[in-house]
């Protein structure tokens, strides 16, 4: 077999060797004053050019134009996008693989749902006056005893007071096979239903919390179609009626089905580094169906792809893994299912996750995920190590005299499943549908009173909908951060099952990519 070196490999090895060898032979005293990982990471960032990143965006635009105007999961446009990225990575020498992702295509209800009390007395409740079917509910016909889950009875005077079903502890003593009766309250319905599933419930009946305006059955989509049992939403009156007796038994029937489609994630592992110490960077590859998704999230995808190409032949201490997620726009499904499919040992190998979703908004600001919760807003800090990621990104921008602000870990992007499993996370975001303030316009430039991305989730999210300056600036930051941690994990704690469990207990749960409050 002939030995061949690609020109890219020679350039990459030359870059790494030129930097690393002189530092390796520097006397210890002076070497200590040199931040070698920072020097190497800045050298990689210097190689990132906005014009090269934009070439990938041009390809995504061409793919969307040729495939009905979008690159949504489950469409030819998405598949062509994945093929484009995969071919680039394979040519650069990465080991690529795909993982399957399921997503709901259509939910259908074939006949009205049924809710009947069979004991201690026979009573039939009326659909839709007394209760309604929860959209995305599985079908099923269950007769079982009711078990009330931590309800606030009498009804509290203030809305969003009940925490019923929000914590695992609420289901202490729950008898598997019973139907959980859960009051509306502070947390999303999907969290309550998921906890009920873990407790062994055979079905769920939600009931409205009871304050004025919160008494009737509420029709909503719980989104999660894999719970495996029937779910309905009842009025406050019905909920209190069912809770009145400790031995109430009901028949709960839902005649519905979700048609499931399939797409794929793309995963690429570098040839270098310790296989048990993984630095992971990711971006979602899919667009919404309304448009080509060039900013959301062609920009993040292109930045991560160009980083991977520039890092392909640079030997690193730790293994780099790049992820391109499918079905993010349908509820973080690609990243969620990927993380759920990993064993605990495989999760523990991932020392950190870097997320890049929308890095070139046309009216941009630079938002860094608030790993230490120094802004004291929203969900709280990320798992231990997240603060170090934020500080590293802050150092990158501060060194260049560039402004930045924090942004909350609100669960709206693919870091959500990683944080929920105790994996330190961080990243960059340049704004979506929120309006830029006058203070932000003074700080970052752009136009106050206008959305950071006026074409967010719209047909006009085209190649014309990006800031070239933001694309280059933030792509360099993507490369810098990925490269730095590939050389230095000293500020990131080791992971094991014990620390993971501790971190998970305080983590924000992944939320659906609705960019709005989920039904509660």
Short mmCIF file of C-alpha atoms in Angstrom, two decimals:
data_model
loop_
_atom_site.label_atom_id
_atom_site.label_comp_id
_atom_site.label_asym_id
_atom_site.label_seq_id
_atom_site.Cartn_x
_atom_site.Cartn_y
_atom_site.Cartn_z
CA UNK A 1 0.00 0.00 0.00
CA UNK A 2 1.38 3.38 -0.98
CA UNK A 3 1.68 6.06 1.67
CA UNK A 4 -0.07 9.25 0.65
CA UNK A 5 -0.36 12.58 2.45
CA UNK A 6 -3.10 14.99 1.51
CA UNK A 7 -2.06 18.59 1.21
CA UNK A 8 -4.59 19.48 3.95
CA UNK A 9 -2.94 17.02 6.31
CA UNK A 10 0.48 18.46 5.64
CA UNK A 11 -0.79 21.99 6.28
CA UNK A 12 -2.53 20.92 9.49
CA UNK A 13 0.44 19.04 10.84
CA UNK A 14 2.74 21.90 9.89
CA UNK A 15 0.53 24.33 11.80
CA UNK A 16 0.42 22.18 14.91
CA UNK A 17 4.11 21.30 14.79
CA UNK A 18 5.23 24.87 14.15
CA UNK A 19 3.39 25.99 17.24
CA UNK A 20 3.88 23.06 19.56
CA UNK A 21 7.53 22.13 19.05
CA UNK A 22 9.08 25.51 19.97
CA UNK A 23 6.89 25.63 23.03
CA UNK A 24 7.83 22.07 23.97
CA UNK A 25 11.51 22.99 24.02
CA UNK A 26 11.05 26.27 25.89
CA UNK A 27 12.65 26.27 29.37
CA UNK A 28 10.13 25.41 32.02
CA UNK A 29 10.11 28.82 33.69
CA UNK A 30 9.28 30.73 30.54
CA UNK A 31 6.95 28.00 29.21
CA UNK A 32 4.85 28.39 32.31
CA UNK A 33 4.18 31.98 31.29
CA UNK A 34 2.88 30.86 27.89
CA UNK A 35 -0.71 29.63 27.71
CA UNK A 36 0.02 26.97 25.10
CA UNK A 37 -3.62 25.85 24.55
CA UNK A 38 -4.59 29.50 24.07
CA UNK A 39 -1.81 30.00 21.51
CA UNK A 40 -2.83 26.87 19.59
CA UNK A 41 -6.53 27.74 19.73
CA UNK A 42 -5.89 31.28 18.47
CA UNK A 43 -3.85 29.86 15.60
CA UNK A 44 -6.78 27.66 14.59
CA UNK A 45 -9.21 30.58 14.91
CA UNK A 46 -6.95 32.68 12.67
CA UNK A 47 -7.39 30.06 9.92
CA UNK A 48 -11.17 30.54 9.92
CA UNK A 49 -12.30 32.92 7.18
CA UNK A 50 -15.85 34.18 6.87
CA UNK A 51 -15.81 33.76 3.09
CA UNK A 52 -15.13 30.03 3.49
CA UNK A 53 -17.88 29.65 6.08
CA UNK A 54 -20.27 31.46 3.75
CA UNK A 55 -19.51 28.99 0.97
CA UNK A 56 -21.24 26.35 3.08
CA UNK A 57 -24.22 28.68 3.50
CA UNK A 58 -24.35 29.15 -0.27
CA UNK A 59 -24.58 25.38 -0.60
CA UNK A 60 -27.38 25.16 1.97
CA UNK A 61 -29.28 27.88 0.10
CA UNK A 62 -28.83 26.03 -3.19
CA UNK A 63 -30.03 22.80 -1.57
CA UNK A 64 -33.13 24.51 -0.17
CA UNK A 65 -33.88 26.20 -3.50
CA UNK A 66 -33.70 22.84 -5.26
CA UNK A 67 -35.89 21.10 -2.67
CA UNK A 68 -39.05 23.08 -2.13
CA UNK A 69 -37.50 26.02 -0.33
CA UNK A 70 -36.52 24.34 2.95
CA UNK A 71 -34.23 21.81 4.63
CA UNK A 72 -36.68 20.50 7.23
CA UNK A 73 -36.22 17.12 8.93
CA UNK A 74 -37.61 14.26 6.91
CA UNK A 75 -37.37 16.11 3.59
CA UNK A 76 -35.02 15.73 0.60
CA UNK A 77 -33.56 19.13 1.49
CA UNK A 78 -32.45 17.86 4.90
CA UNK A 79 -31.03 14.65 3.45
CA UNK A 80 -29.06 16.62 0.85
CA UNK A 81 -27.73 18.91 3.59
CA UNK A 82 -26.56 15.92 5.61
CA UNK A 83 -24.89 14.38 2.53
CA UNK A 84 -23.07 17.64 1.83
CA UNK A 85 -21.70 17.91 5.37
CA UNK A 86 -20.85 14.22 5.60
CA UNK A 87 -18.93 14.24 2.31
CA UNK A 88 -16.87 17.23 3.46
CA UNK A 89 -16.03 15.55 6.76
CA UNK A 90 -15.17 12.19 5.20
CA UNK A 91 -12.89 13.82 2.67
CA UNK A 92 -11.12 15.54 5.58
CA UNK A 93 -10.53 12.19 7.27
CA UNK A 94 -13.24 12.09 9.94
CA UNK A 95 -14.94 8.91 11.02
CA UNK A 96 -18.60 9.68 10.43
CA UNK A 97 -21.73 7.86 11.50
CA UNK A 98 -25.44 8.57 11.67
CA UNK A 99 -27.98 7.86 14.37
CA UNK A 100 -31.69 7.47 13.73
CA UNK A 101 -34.13 10.10 14.97
CA UNK A 102 -37.87 9.57 15.20
CA UNK A 103 -40.29 12.48 14.95
CA UNK A 104 -44.07 12.83 14.87
CA UNK A 105 -45.56 13.41 11.44
CA UNK A 106 -49.28 13.42 12.24
CA UNK A 107 -51.49 12.79 15.26
CA UNK A 108 -55.00 11.54 14.59
CA UNK A 109 -57.95 10.93 16.91
CA UNK A 110 -60.39 8.43 15.39
CA UNK A 111 -63.25 8.67 17.89
CA UNK A 112 -64.05 10.78 20.97
CA UNK A 113 -62.21 9.84 24.15
CA UNK A 114 -64.11 8.31 27.09
CA UNK A 115 -63.90 9.07 30.81
CA UNK A 116 -66.20 7.15 33.13
CA UNK A 117 -66.23 6.67 36.87
CA UNK A 118 -66.99 3.01 37.65
CA UNK A 119 -66.59 3.10 41.45
CA UNK A 120 -67.64 4.05 44.05
CA UNK A 121 -70.47 5.08 41.71
CA UNK A 122 -71.15 4.88 37.99
CA UNK A 123 -70.78 8.22 36.24
CA UNK A 124 -69.99 9.25 32.67
CA UNK A 125 -68.25 12.56 31.99
CA UNK A 126 -69.03 14.53 28.84
CA UNK A 127 -66.49 15.22 26.13
CA UNK A 128 -65.70 18.12 25.51
CA UNK A 129 -67.60 19.86 28.33
CA UNK A 130 -66.04 17.93 31.21
CA UNK A 131 -62.77 16.82 29.61
CA UNK A 132 -60.83 16.81 26.32
CA UNK A 133 -58.19 14.59 24.76
CA UNK A 134 -54.62 15.85 25.09
CA UNK A 135 -53.08 16.03 21.62
CA UNK A 136 -50.23 13.58 21.01
CA UNK A 137 -51.74 11.20 23.59
CA UNK A 138 -51.20 7.55 22.86
CA UNK A 139 -54.21 5.37 22.34
CA UNK A 140 -55.37 3.02 25.09
CA UNK A 141 -58.33 1.70 27.04
CA UNK A 142 -57.57 1.44 30.77
CA UNK A 143 -59.78 0.75 33.78
CA UNK A 144 -57.89 1.37 37.02
CA UNK A 145 -57.97 3.10 40.36
CA UNK A 146 -57.18 6.82 40.52
CA UNK A 147 -54.22 8.04 42.58
CA UNK A 148 -54.09 11.78 43.33
CA UNK A 149 -50.59 13.23 42.90
CA UNK A 150 -49.75 16.02 45.38
CA UNK A 151 -52.74 18.21 44.48
CA UNK A 152 -53.48 21.47 46.31
CA UNK A 153 -57.04 21.03 47.60
CA UNK A 154 -58.88 23.28 48.37
CA UNK A 155 -57.89 25.15 45.23
CA UNK A 156 -55.23 27.81 45.92
CA UNK A 157 -56.29 31.42 45.29
CA UNK A 158 -53.20 32.23 43.18
CA UNK A 159 -52.62 30.67 39.72
CA UNK A 160 -49.51 28.58 39.10
CA UNK A 161 -49.25 27.59 42.74
CA UNK A 162 -49.60 23.82 42.50
CA UNK A 163 -46.37 21.90 41.89
CA UNK A 164 -48.25 18.62 41.54
CA UNK A 165 -46.27 16.07 39.54
CA UNK A 166 -43.30 18.33 38.92
CA UNK A 167 -40.83 16.28 40.97
CA UNK A 168 -40.05 12.58 41.22
CA UNK A 169 -40.77 12.86 44.94
CA UNK A 170 -44.41 13.71 44.18
CA UNK A 171 -44.85 10.10 43.08
CA UNK A 172 -43.45 8.53 46.25
CA UNK A 173 -45.79 5.68 47.09
CA UNK A 174 -47.46 5.70 43.70
CA UNK A 175 -48.86 2.26 42.87
CA UNK A 176 -47.84 1.14 39.37
CA UNK A 177 -50.81 0.44 37.14
CA UNK A 178 -52.97 3.20 38.58
CA UNK A 179 -54.12 6.30 36.69
CA UNK A 180 -52.41 9.49 37.90
CA UNK A 181 -54.70 12.44 38.64
CA UNK A 182 -52.51 15.57 38.37
CA UNK A 183 -53.41 19.20 38.91
CA UNK A 184 -52.29 21.93 36.52
CA UNK A 185 -49.63 24.22 37.98
CA UNK A 186 -46.09 25.50 37.80
CA UNK A 187 -44.28 23.13 35.44
CA UNK A 188 -44.97 21.88 31.89
CA UNK A 189 -47.50 19.10 31.48
CA UNK A 190 -44.90 16.98 29.71
CA UNK A 191 -42.74 16.97 32.85
CA UNK A 192 -45.67 15.79 34.94
CA UNK A 193 -46.56 13.05 32.44
CA UNK A 194 -42.95 11.91 32.13
CA UNK A 195 -42.67 11.59 35.90
CA UNK A 196 -45.94 9.65 35.92
CA UNK A 197 -44.55 7.27 33.32
CA UNK A 198 -41.42 6.68 35.39
CA UNK A 199 -43.66 5.91 38.39
CA UNK A 200 -45.52 3.24 36.39
CA UNK A 201 -48.80 5.05 35.68
CA UNK A 202 -51.21 3.41 33.23
CA UNK A 203 -52.70 6.75 32.21
CA UNK A 204 -52.90 10.42 33.20
CA UNK A 205 -55.84 12.71 33.89
CA UNK A 206 -54.84 16.35 34.23
CA UNK A 207 -57.32 18.79 35.77
CA UNK A 208 -57.31 22.57 35.69
CA UNK A 209 -55.93 24.34 38.72
CA UNK A 210 -59.19 26.06 39.72
CA UNK A 211 -58.75 29.83 39.80
CA UNK A 212 -60.98 32.10 37.66
CA UNK A 213 -60.09 31.50 34.03
CA UNK A 214 -58.42 28.19 34.93
CA UNK A 215 -61.41 25.91 35.50
CA UNK A 216 -62.44 24.52 32.10
CA UNK A 217 -60.76 21.64 30.26
CA UNK A 218 -57.68 22.97 28.43
CA UNK A 219 -56.96 21.65 24.94
CA UNK A 220 -53.23 21.49 24.22
CA UNK A 221 -50.51 19.40 22.58
CA UNK A 222 -48.15 17.68 25.00
CA UNK A 223 -45.78 17.07 22.03
CA UNK A 224 -44.25 13.91 23.53
CA UNK A 225 -45.82 10.96 21.72
CA UNK A 226 -43.78 8.17 23.37
CA UNK A 227 -45.32 8.11 26.84
CA UNK A 228 -47.28 4.96 26.06
CA UNK A 229 -50.60 5.67 27.79
CA UNK A 230 -53.82 7.68 27.29
CA UNK A 231 -53.95 11.29 28.53
CA UNK A 232 -56.90 13.64 28.93
CA UNK A 233 -57.46 17.06 30.50
CA UNK A 234 -60.48 17.57 32.77
CA UNK A 235 -62.17 20.57 34.32
CA UNK A 236 -61.48 21.53 37.91
CA UNK A 237 -64.90 20.23 38.91
CA UNK A 238 -64.26 16.79 37.44
CA UNK A 239 -60.79 16.65 38.98
CA UNK A 240 -62.14 17.46 42.44
CA UNK A 241 -64.94 14.94 41.96
CA UNK A 242 -62.47 12.18 41.10
CA UNK A 243 -60.21 13.15 43.99
CA UNK A 244 -63.08 13.09 46.48
CA UNK A 245 -62.88 9.37 47.22
CA UNK A 246 -59.71 7.41 48.05
CA UNK A 247 -60.93 4.42 46.02
CA UNK A 248 -62.23 6.04 42.84
CA UNK A 249 -61.91 3.79 39.80
CA UNK A 250 -62.31 5.05 36.25
CA UNK A 251 -62.28 3.88 32.67
CA UNK A 252 -60.06 6.04 30.48
CA UNK A 253 -60.10 5.46 26.73
CA UNK A 254 -58.32 7.37 23.96
CA UNK A 255 -58.62 6.24 20.34
CA UNK A 256 -55.67 7.96 18.68
CA UNK A 257 -52.41 7.31 16.87
CA UNK A 258 -49.24 9.22 15.98
CA UNK A 259 -47.64 8.54 12.61
CA UNK A 260 -43.87 8.60 13.11
CA UNK A 261 -41.23 9.66 10.59
CA UNK A 262 -37.49 9.17 10.69
CA UNK A 263 -34.45 11.33 10.04
CA UNK A 264 -30.79 11.18 11.13
CA UNK A 265 -28.13 12.90 13.18
CA UNK A 266 -24.62 13.11 11.75
CA UNK A 267 -21.71 12.46 14.14
CA UNK A 268 -18.03 12.92 13.26
CA UNK A 269 -15.08 11.88 15.44
CA UNK A 270 -11.56 13.15 14.94
CA UNK A 271 -8.66 10.76 14.52
CA UNK A 272 -6.74 12.41 17.35
CA UNK A 273 -7.00 12.50 21.12
CA UNK A 274 -7.98 10.26 24.01
CA UNK A 275 -11.07 8.27 23.13
CA UNK A 276 -12.33 8.46 26.71
CA UNK A 277 -12.07 12.26 26.88
CA UNK A 278 -14.41 13.89 24.34
CA UNK A 279 -14.90 17.57 23.58
CA UNK A 280 -18.17 17.84 21.69
CA UNK A 281 -19.43 20.71 19.53
CA UNK A 282 -22.78 20.71 17.78
CA UNK A 283 -25.34 22.60 15.74
CA UNK A 284 -28.72 21.64 14.38
CA UNK A 285 -28.78 20.93 10.67
CA UNK A 286 -32.52 21.16 10.00
CA UNK A 287 -34.57 24.22 9.10
CA UNK A 288 -38.22 24.86 9.74
CA UNK A 289 -40.56 23.95 6.90
CA UNK A 290 -41.32 27.63 6.24
CA UNK A 291 -37.90 28.50 4.85
CA UNK A 292 -34.30 27.50 4.05
CA UNK A 293 -32.99 28.26 7.55
CA UNK A 294 -29.76 29.96 6.55
CA UNK A 295 -29.30 31.80 9.84
CA UNK A 296 -31.33 29.25 11.82
CA UNK A 297 -29.29 27.20 11.67
CA UNK A 298 -27.18 27.10 8.58
CA UNK A 299 -24.93 29.64 10.30
CA UNK A 300 -24.15 27.43 13.30
CA UNK A 301 -23.79 24.37 11.09
CA UNK A 302 -21.41 26.13 8.71
CA UNK A 303 -19.27 27.46 11.58
CA UNK A 304 -18.98 24.03 13.18
CA UNK A 305 -18.27 22.38 9.82
CA UNK A 306 -15.51 24.85 8.93
CA UNK A 307 -14.01 24.38 12.40
CA UNK A 308 -13.98 20.62 11.89
CA UNK A 309 -12.30 20.98 8.50
CA UNK A 310 -9.59 23.25 9.90
CA UNK A 311 -9.03 20.92 12.88
CA UNK A 312 -8.96 17.72 10.82
CA UNK A 313 -5.17 17.33 10.74
CA UNK A 314 -4.29 19.10 13.97
CA UNK A 315 -3.28 16.56 16.65
CA UNK A 316 -5.16 17.29 19.87
CA UNK A 317 -4.83 15.93 23.38
CA UNK A 318 -8.55 15.15 23.63
CA UNK A 319 -10.88 13.74 21.02
CA UNK A 320 -13.12 16.15 19.15
CA UNK A 321 -16.64 15.07 18.26
CA UNK A 322 -18.81 17.19 15.99
CA UNK A 323 -22.58 16.72 15.89
CA UNK A 324 -25.12 17.91 13.33
CA UNK A 325 -28.57 17.41 14.81
CA UNK A 326 -31.77 16.45 13.05
CA UNK A 327 -35.32 17.42 14.08
CA UNK A 328 -34.22 20.17 16.47
CA UNK A 329 -37.03 22.35 15.17
CA UNK A 330 -39.51 19.62 16.13
CA UNK A 331 -38.48 19.63 19.79
CA UNK A 332 -34.71 19.01 20.16
CA UNK A 333 -35.45 15.45 19.10
CA UNK A 334 -32.10 14.67 17.50
CA UNK A 335 -29.95 15.68 20.46
CA UNK A 336 -32.47 14.34 22.97
CA UNK A 337 -32.61 10.89 21.39
CA UNK A 338 -28.84 10.81 20.89
CA UNK A 339 -28.12 11.50 24.56
CA UNK A 340 -30.86 9.11 25.70
CA UNK A 341 -29.28 6.37 23.61
CA UNK A 342 -25.88 6.65 25.29
CA UNK A 343 -24.90 4.43 28.19
CA UNK A 344 -23.83 6.20 31.38
CA UNK A 345 -20.22 5.31 30.61
CA UNK A 346 -20.54 6.91 27.15
CA UNK A 347 -22.11 10.04 28.62
CA UNK A 348 -19.27 10.31 31.11
CA UNK A 349 -16.74 10.38 28.27
CA UNK A 350 -18.25 13.65 27.03
CA UNK A 351 -16.43 16.20 29.14
CA UNK A 352 -18.34 19.17 27.73
CA UNK A 353 -20.76 20.18 24.99
CA UNK A 354 -20.56 23.41 22.95
CA UNK A 355 -23.75 24.54 21.18
CA UNK A 356 -23.94 26.93 18.24
CA UNK A 357 -27.46 27.86 17.15
CA UNK A 358 -27.89 31.09 15.13
CA UNK A 359 -24.48 32.81 15.10
CA UNK A 360 -25.06 35.35 12.29
CA UNK A 361 -28.36 37.11 12.97
CA UNK A 362 -28.69 40.21 10.75
CA UNK A 363 -29.37 42.56 13.70
CA UNK A 364 -27.06 40.59 15.94
CA UNK A 365 -25.81 40.77 19.48
CA UNK A 366 -23.29 38.39 21.02
CA UNK A 367 -24.94 36.30 23.72
CA UNK A 368 -22.93 33.73 25.68
CA UNK A 369 -24.76 31.05 27.65
CA UNK A 370 -24.70 32.03 31.31
CA UNK A 371 -22.91 29.03 32.77
CA UNK A 372 -22.40 30.56 36.22
CA UNK A 373 -25.84 32.23 36.46
CA UNK A 374 -24.16 35.57 37.10
CA UNK A 375 -27.16 37.24 35.46
CA UNK A 376 -29.43 35.56 38.03
CA UNK A 377 -32.15 34.99 35.46
CA UNK A 378 -34.23 31.97 34.53
CA UNK A 379 -32.98 28.44 34.88
CA UNK A 380 -29.88 28.86 37.03
CA UNK A 381 -26.29 27.76 36.35
CA UNK A 382 -25.30 24.89 34.12
CA UNK A 383 -23.56 21.78 35.44
CA UNK A 384 -20.15 22.33 37.01
CA UNK A 385 -17.71 23.32 34.29
CA UNK A 386 -20.25 25.43 32.38
CA UNK A 387 -18.93 28.58 34.03
CA UNK A 388 -15.43 27.80 32.73
CA UNK A 389 -16.79 27.54 29.18
CA UNK A 390 -18.49 30.92 29.52
CA UNK A 391 -15.30 32.50 30.88
CA UNK A 392 -13.24 31.08 28.04
CA UNK A 393 -15.61 32.61 25.48
CA UNK A 394 -15.62 35.89 27.40
CA UNK A 395 -11.83 35.94 27.23
CA UNK A 396 -11.93 35.43 23.46
CA UNK A 397 -14.20 38.42 22.89
CA UNK A 398 -12.65 40.64 25.56
CA UNK A 399 -9.18 40.16 24.10
CA UNK A 400 -10.50 41.54 20.81
CA UNK A 401 -12.40 44.40 22.42
CA UNK A 402 -15.76 42.92 21.41
CA UNK A 403 -18.91 43.28 23.56
CA UNK A 404 -21.00 40.39 24.83
CA UNK A 405 -23.86 39.61 27.20
CA UNK A 406 -25.12 36.54 29.00
CA UNK A 407 -28.16 34.53 27.92
CA UNK A 408 -30.12 32.07 30.00
CA UNK A 409 -30.03 28.30 29.65
CA UNK A 410 -33.76 28.30 28.85
CA UNK A 411 -33.77 24.86 27.21
CA UNK A 412 -34.55 26.21 23.73
CA UNK A 413 -31.65 24.56 21.92
CA UNK A 414 -29.63 21.36 21.80
CA UNK A 415 -27.64 21.95 24.98
CA UNK A 416 -30.82 21.03 26.88
CA UNK A 417 -30.41 17.23 26.89
CA UNK A 418 -26.72 17.55 27.79
CA UNK A 419 -27.39 19.84 30.74
CA UNK A 420 -30.19 17.54 31.90
CA UNK A 421 -27.58 14.77 32.07
CA UNK A 422 -25.03 16.83 33.99
CA UNK A 423 -22.73 17.57 31.05
CA UNK A 424 -21.14 21.05 31.19
CA UNK A 425 -22.33 23.20 28.31
CA UNK A 426 -21.88 26.59 26.72
CA UNK A 427 -21.97 28.38 23.42
CA UNK A 428 -22.94 31.41 21.35
CA UNK A 429 -26.30 32.82 20.24
CA UNK A 430 -26.92 36.04 18.30
CA UNK A 431 -30.64 36.50 18.91
CA UNK A 432 -33.92 35.37 17.40
CA UNK A 433 -37.39 36.93 17.58
CA UNK A 434 -36.77 39.15 20.61
CA UNK A 435 -36.43 42.89 20.05
CA UNK A 436 -33.08 44.64 20.34
CA UNK A 437 -33.16 47.36 22.98
CA UNK A 438 -31.68 50.83 22.65
CA UNK A 439 -28.97 49.85 25.13
CA UNK A 440 -28.09 46.79 23.06
CA UNK A 441 -28.01 48.83 19.86
CA UNK A 442 -25.59 51.24 21.50
CA UNK A 443 -23.46 48.32 22.64
CA UNK A 444 -23.51 46.05 19.59
CA UNK A 445 -24.63 48.33 16.77
CA UNK A 446 -27.67 47.55 14.64
CA UNK A 447 -31.21 48.83 15.01
CA UNK A 448 -33.14 49.22 18.24
CA UNK A 449 -36.80 48.24 18.20
CA UNK A 450 -36.23 45.53 15.59
CA UNK A 451 -35.87 41.79 16.13
CA UNK A 452 -32.36 40.36 16.20
CA UNK A 453 -33.56 38.16 13.33
CA UNK A 454 -36.63 39.63 11.60
CA UNK A 455 -36.81 36.52 9.39
CA UNK A 456 -36.77 34.06 12.27
CA UNK A 457 -38.63 30.87 11.26
CA UNK A 458 -39.79 32.51 8.03
CA UNK A 459 -39.35 32.10 4.29
CA UNK A 460 -37.02 35.11 4.20
CA UNK A 461 -34.33 33.33 6.27
CA UNK A 462 -32.21 33.13 3.14
CA UNK A 463 -28.59 33.82 2.29
CA UNK A 464 -29.51 37.53 2.43
CA UNK A 465 -30.54 37.16 6.08
CA UNK A 466 -27.13 37.04 7.74
CA UNK A 467 -24.53 39.44 9.05
CA UNK A 468 -21.24 38.65 7.32
CA UNK A 469 -19.31 40.34 10.13
CA UNK A 470 -21.08 38.28 12.81
CA UNK A 471 -20.58 35.10 10.80
CA UNK A 472 -16.81 35.56 10.61
CA UNK A 473 -16.38 36.85 14.15
CA UNK A 474 -18.41 34.10 15.77
CA UNK A 475 -17.08 31.33 13.55
CA UNK A 476 -13.62 32.21 14.81
CA UNK A 477 -14.96 31.95 18.37
CA UNK A 478 -16.44 28.53 17.58
CA UNK A 479 -13.06 27.35 16.35
CA UNK A 480 -11.18 28.92 19.22
CA UNK A 481 -13.34 27.37 21.94
CA UNK A 482 -13.45 23.93 20.33
CA UNK A 483 -9.69 23.91 19.85
CA UNK A 484 -8.87 25.28 23.31
CA UNK A 485 -10.75 22.57 25.16
CA UNK A 486 -9.38 19.92 22.81
CA UNK A 487 -5.98 20.85 24.25
CA UNK A 488 -6.91 21.77 27.83
CA UNK A 489 -9.66 20.38 30.09
CA UNK A 490 -8.05 21.43 33.35
CA UNK A 491 -11.01 23.69 34.25
CA UNK A 492 -13.61 21.02 33.44
CA UNK A 493 -14.30 18.49 36.23
CA UNK A 494 -14.00 14.77 35.64
CA UNK A 495 -17.33 13.06 35.13
CA UNK A 496 -18.61 9.92 36.77
CA UNK A 497 -21.97 8.52 37.76
CA UNK A 498 -21.93 10.15 41.20
CA UNK A 499 -21.18 13.67 39.98
CA UNK A 500 -23.60 13.21 37.11
CA UNK A 501 -26.44 12.31 39.46
CA UNK A 502 -25.66 15.35 41.61
CA UNK A 503 -25.55 17.68 38.62
CA UNK A 504 -28.69 16.22 37.09
CA UNK A 505 -30.72 16.95 40.20
CA UNK A 506 -30.10 20.67 39.71
CA UNK A 507 -30.16 20.78 35.92
CA UNK A 508 -32.66 22.51 33.69
CA UNK A 509 -34.81 20.00 31.82
CA UNK A 510 -34.71 20.14 28.03
CA UNK A 511 -37.58 22.15 26.62
CA UNK A 512 -39.26 22.03 23.26
CA UNK A 513 -37.99 24.38 20.57
CA UNK A 514 -41.22 26.37 20.62
CA UNK A 515 -39.58 29.67 21.62
CA UNK A 516 -42.50 30.27 23.92
CA UNK A 517 -43.86 28.89 27.16
CA UNK A 518 -45.00 25.31 26.92
CA UNK A 519 -48.51 24.66 28.18
CA UNK A 520 -48.68 24.43 31.96
#
